PDB file of C-alpha atoms in Angstrom:
ATOM      1  CA  MET A   1      -0.127   0.099  -0.121  1.00 43.00           C
ATOM      2  CA  SER A   2       1.390   3.284  -0.981  1.00 45.00           C
ATOM      3  CA  ASN A   3       1.545   6.110   1.565  1.00 62.00           C
ATOM      4  CA  ASN A   4       3.265   9.136   0.073  1.00 84.00           C
ATOM      5  CA  ALA A   5       3.406  11.008  -3.237  1.00 86.00           C
ATOM      6  CA  SER A   6       6.732   9.544  -4.375  1.00 86.00           C
ATOM      7  CA  ASP A   7       5.055   5.974  -4.231  1.00 88.00           C
ATOM      8  CA  THR A   8       2.118   7.599  -6.185  1.00 91.00           C
ATOM      9  CA  LEU A   9       4.403   8.905  -8.760  1.00 92.00           C
ATOM     10  CA  GLN A  10       6.333   5.626  -8.884  1.00 92.00           C
ATOM     11  CA  ILE A  11       3.096   3.794  -9.503  1.00 93.00           C
ATOM     12  CA  ALA A  12       2.066   6.227 -12.293  1.00 94.00           C
ATOM     13  CA  ALA A  13       5.390   5.971 -13.928  1.00 95.00           C
ATOM     14  CA  ALA A  14       5.105   2.229 -14.067  1.00 95.00           C
ATOM     15  CA  GLY A  15       1.661   2.619 -15.709  1.00 95.00           C
ATOM     16  CA  LEU A  16       3.222   5.062 -18.095  1.00 97.00           C
ATOM     17  CA  ARG A  17       5.910   2.854 -19.149  1.00 96.00           C
ATOM     18  CA  ALA A  18       3.651  -0.066 -19.572  1.00 96.00           C
ATOM     19  CA  GLN A  19       1.038   1.859 -21.832  1.00 96.00           C
ATOM     20  CA  SER A  20       3.960   3.236 -23.684  1.00 97.00           C
ATOM     21  CA  ALA A  21       5.330  -0.181 -24.518  1.00 97.00           C
ATOM     22  CA  ARG A  22       1.828  -1.391 -25.474  1.00 97.00           C
ATOM     23  CA  MET A  23       1.337   1.457 -27.983  1.00 97.00           C
ATOM     24  CA  ARG A  24       4.577   0.716 -29.518  1.00 97.00           C
ATOM     25  CA  ILE A  25       3.544  -2.925 -30.149  1.00 98.00           C
ATOM     26  CA  ILE A  26       0.230  -1.801 -31.598  1.00 98.00           C
ATOM     27  CA  ALA A  27       1.938   0.485 -33.840  1.00 98.00           C
ATOM     28  CA  GLU A  28       4.084  -2.232 -35.023  1.00 97.00           C
ATOM     29  CA  ASN A  29       1.147  -4.547 -35.668  1.00 98.00           C
ATOM     30  CA  LEU A  30      -0.482  -1.791 -37.478  1.00 97.00           C
ATOM     31  CA  ALA A  31       2.626  -1.210 -39.481  1.00 97.00           C
ATOM     32  CA  ASN A  32       2.932  -4.767 -40.564  1.00 97.00           C
ATOM     33  CA  ALA A  33      -0.858  -5.487 -41.138  1.00 96.00           C
ATOM     34  CA  SER A  34      -0.401  -5.864 -44.864  1.00 94.00           C
ATOM     35  CA  SER A  35       3.174  -7.724 -44.741  1.00 94.00           C
ATOM     36  CA  THR A  36       3.139 -10.915 -46.480  1.00 94.00           C
ATOM     37  CA  GLY A  37       5.929 -13.445 -47.018  1.00 92.00           C
ATOM     38  CA  ARG A  38       8.039 -13.255 -50.091  1.00 92.00           C
ATOM     39  CA  THR A  39       7.271 -16.722 -51.015  1.00 92.00           C
ATOM     40  CA  PRO A  40       4.360 -19.167 -50.731  1.00 92.00           C
ATOM     41  CA  ASP A  41       6.309 -21.096 -47.726  1.00 92.00           C
ATOM     42  CA  GLU A  42       7.146 -18.066 -45.869  1.00 94.00           C
ATOM     43  CA  ASP A  43       4.907 -16.997 -42.878  1.00 94.00           C
ATOM     44  CA  PRO A  44       3.451 -13.393 -42.995  1.00 96.00           C
ATOM     45  CA  TYR A  45       3.940 -11.150 -40.031  1.00 96.00           C
ATOM     46  CA  GLN A  46       2.335 -12.538 -36.872  1.00 96.00           C
ATOM     47  CA  ARG A  47       0.436 -10.166 -34.571  1.00 97.00           C
ATOM     48  CA  GLN A  48       2.259  -9.314 -31.237  1.00 97.00           C
ATOM     49  CA  MET A  49       0.563  -8.990 -27.878  1.00 97.00           C
ATOM     50  CA  PRO A  50       1.995  -7.628 -24.745  1.00 96.00           C
ATOM     51  CA  VAL A  51       1.712  -9.613 -21.460  1.00 97.00           C
ATOM     52  CA  PHE A  52       1.592  -7.532 -18.230  1.00 95.00           C
ATOM     53  CA  ARG A  53       2.303  -8.604 -14.731  1.00 95.00           C
ATOM     54  CA  ALA A  54       1.855  -6.907 -11.413  1.00 93.00           C
ATOM     55  CA  GLU A  55       5.138  -6.757  -9.409  1.00 90.00           C
ATOM     56  CA  LEU A  56       5.412  -5.904  -5.786  1.00 89.00           C
ATOM     57  CA  ASP A  57       8.248  -3.107  -5.150  1.00 83.00           C
ATOM     58  CA  ARG A  58       9.849  -4.320  -2.166  1.00 84.00           C
ATOM     59  CA  VAL A  59      10.956  -0.780  -1.166  1.00 81.00           C
ATOM     60  CA  THR A  60       7.489   0.902  -1.132  1.00 79.00           C
ATOM     61  CA  GLY A  61       5.260  -2.191  -1.096  1.00 82.00           C
ATOM     62  CA  ALA A  62       3.302  -0.835  -3.893  1.00 83.00           C
ATOM     63  CA  ASN A  63       2.100  -3.155  -7.037  1.00 87.00           C
ATOM     64  CA  LEU A  64       3.746  -1.859 -10.035  1.00 92.00           C
ATOM     65  CA  VAL A  65       2.659  -2.919 -13.497  1.00 93.00           C
ATOM     66  CA  ARG A  66       5.193  -4.367 -15.847  1.00 93.00           C
ATOM     67  CA  MET A  67       5.283  -5.747 -19.218  1.00 93.00           C
ATOM     68  CA  ALA A  68       6.543  -9.273 -18.727  1.00 94.00           C
ATOM     69  CA  ASP A  69       6.508 -10.504 -22.186  1.00 96.00           C
ATOM     70  CA  VAL A  70       5.532 -10.058 -25.824  1.00 97.00           C
ATOM     71  CA  ARG A  71       3.899 -13.092 -27.317  1.00 97.00           C
ATOM     72  CA  ALA A  72       2.863 -13.981 -30.783  1.00 97.00           C
ATOM     73  CA  ASP A  73      -1.036 -14.242 -31.522  1.00 96.00           C
ATOM     74  CA  GLU A  74      -1.655 -17.979 -32.585  1.00 95.00           C
ATOM     75  CA  SER A  75      -4.904 -17.156 -34.507  1.00 96.00           C
ATOM     76  CA  ASP A  76      -5.120 -18.167 -38.224  1.00 96.00           C
ATOM     77  CA  PHE A  77      -3.820 -16.004 -40.998  1.00 96.00           C
ATOM     78  CA  ARG A  78      -6.247 -14.121 -43.465  1.00 95.00           C
ATOM     79  CA  MET A  79      -6.318 -15.931 -46.783  1.00 96.00           C
ATOM     80  CA  VAL A  80      -6.830 -13.574 -49.539  1.00 96.00           C
ATOM     81  CA  TYR A  81      -7.299 -14.760 -53.263  1.00 97.00           C
ATOM     82  CA  GLU A  82      -4.591 -12.840 -55.361  1.00 95.00           C
ATOM     83  CA  PRO A  83      -3.162 -15.255 -57.900  1.00 94.00           C
ATOM     84  CA  GLY A  84      -0.522 -12.953 -59.302  1.00 93.00           C
ATOM     85  CA  HIS A  85       1.148 -12.376 -55.978  1.00 94.00           C
ATOM     86  CA  PRO A  86       4.606 -13.723 -55.528  1.00 93.00           C
ATOM     87  CA  ALA A  87       3.591 -15.203 -52.143  1.00 94.00           C
ATOM     88  CA  ALA A  88       0.333 -16.967 -53.631  1.00 95.00           C
ATOM     89  CA  ASN A  89       0.254 -20.689 -53.090  1.00 94.00           C
ATOM     90  CA  GLY A  90      -0.748 -23.290 -55.696  1.00 94.00           C
ATOM     91  CA  GLU A  91      -4.523 -22.265 -55.609  1.00 96.00           C
ATOM     92  CA  GLY A  92      -3.737 -18.567 -55.876  1.00 95.00           C
ATOM     93  CA  TYR A  93      -4.206 -17.585 -52.038  1.00 96.00           C
ATOM     94  CA  VAL A  94      -2.011 -15.295 -50.172  1.00 96.00           C
ATOM     95  CA  ARG A  95      -1.600 -15.576 -46.361  1.00 96.00           C
ATOM     96  CA  TYR A  96      -1.747 -12.165 -44.751  1.00 97.00           C
ATOM     97  CA  PRO A  97      -1.144 -11.389 -41.093  1.00 97.00           C
ATOM     98  CA  ASN A  98      -3.589 -11.998 -38.295  1.00 96.00           C
ATOM     99  CA  VAL A  99      -3.906  -8.357 -37.705  1.00 97.00           C
ATOM    100  CA  SER A 100      -7.055  -6.489 -37.574  1.00 96.00           C
ATOM    101  CA  SER A 101      -6.637  -2.812 -37.920  1.00 96.00           C
ATOM    102  CA  LEU A 102     -10.116  -2.285 -36.165  1.00 97.00           C
ATOM    103  CA  ILE A 103      -8.892  -4.388 -33.056  1.00 96.00           C
ATOM    104  CA  GLU A 104      -5.584  -2.623 -33.069  1.00 97.00           C
ATOM    105  CA  LEU A 105      -7.279   0.784 -33.301  1.00 97.00           C
ATOM    106  CA  MET A 106      -9.544  -0.064 -30.249  1.00 98.00           C
ATOM    107  CA  ASP A 107      -6.526  -1.453 -28.327  1.00 97.00           C
ATOM    108  CA  MET A 108      -4.574   1.846 -29.197  1.00 97.00           C
ATOM    109  CA  ARG A 109      -7.513   3.851 -27.731  1.00 98.00           C
ATOM    110  CA  GLU A 110      -7.643   1.834 -24.667  1.00 97.00           C
ATOM    111  CA  ALA A 111      -3.852   2.153 -24.128  1.00 97.00           C
ATOM    112  CA  GLN A 112      -4.003   5.957 -24.738  1.00 97.00           C
ATOM    113  CA  ARG A 113      -6.791   6.326 -22.212  1.00 98.00           C
ATOM    114  CA  SER A 114      -4.908   4.328 -19.708  1.00 96.00           C
ATOM    115  CA  TYR A 115      -1.775   6.653 -20.384  1.00 97.00           C
ATOM    116  CA  GLU A 116      -3.858   9.584 -19.957  1.00 97.00           C
ATOM    117  CA  ALA A 117      -5.053   8.460 -16.594  1.00 97.00           C
ATOM    118  CA  ASN A 118      -1.644   7.871 -15.380  1.00 96.00           C
ATOM    119  CA  MET A 119      -0.570  11.339 -16.662  1.00 97.00           C
ATOM    120  CA  ASN A 120      -3.584  12.727 -14.664  1.00 97.00           C
ATOM    121  CA  MET A 121      -2.247  10.914 -11.626  1.00 95.00           C
ATOM    122  CA  VAL A 122       0.999  12.748 -11.966  1.00 96.00           C
ATOM    123  CA  GLU A 123      -0.395  16.014 -12.569  1.00 97.00           C
ATOM    124  CA  GLY A 124      -2.716  15.615  -9.517  1.00 96.00           C
ATOM    125  CA  THR A 125       0.269  14.680  -7.186  1.00 94.00           C
ATOM    126  CA  ARG A 126       2.245  17.354  -8.591  1.00 95.00           C
ATOM    127  CA  ARG A 127      -0.475  19.887  -7.925  1.00 96.00           C
ATOM    128  CA  MET A 128      -0.892  18.604  -4.264  1.00 94.00           C
ATOM    129  CA  MET A 129       2.830  18.801  -3.660  1.00 93.00           C
ATOM    130  CA  GLU A 130       2.891  22.640  -5.014  1.00 95.00           C
ATOM    131  CA  ARG A 131      -0.229  23.183  -2.996  1.00 95.00           C
ATOM    132  CA  THR A 132       1.628  21.746   0.123  1.00 93.00           C
ATOM    133  CA  LEU A 133       4.648  23.852  -0.384  1.00 94.00           C
ATOM    134  CA  ASP A 134       2.588  26.932  -0.715  1.00 96.00           C
ATOM    135  CA  LEU A 135       0.808  26.226   2.403  1.00 96.00           C
ATOM    136  CA  LEU A 136       4.299  25.923   4.192  1.00 95.00           C
ATOM    137  CA  ARG A 137       5.634  28.986   2.977  1.00 94.00           C
ATOM    138  CA  ARG A 138       3.113  30.927   4.652  1.00 88.00           C
TER     139      ARG A 138
END
């Protein structure tokens, strides 16, 4: 359990780092949403997903969020009929990444809101510290 402003800032900073890493992975997924293999046997880009973990900070006793791992999404690749594509198989189908732009945009929106919530926590703590200092100066 946190009990001072420093702990609060540490918790918010951990949240900011985690959401920043999440947004980086989402951006990578969006950038590779149309990346196919160069040959029919080569797999296309596989969607990546962050894995978060709550970690106890022994100094403060606070639970901090950390990105523990990045895992590949094991769902099926999209198959699109493009017989002239260099990565098309014998039947003319090309395997495209298992990335849905809509899902990635929704994840990005959620990560952005979480990031903003952590920023609001930092700003609120900063204002409380400034207000306390103002009161002590009087």
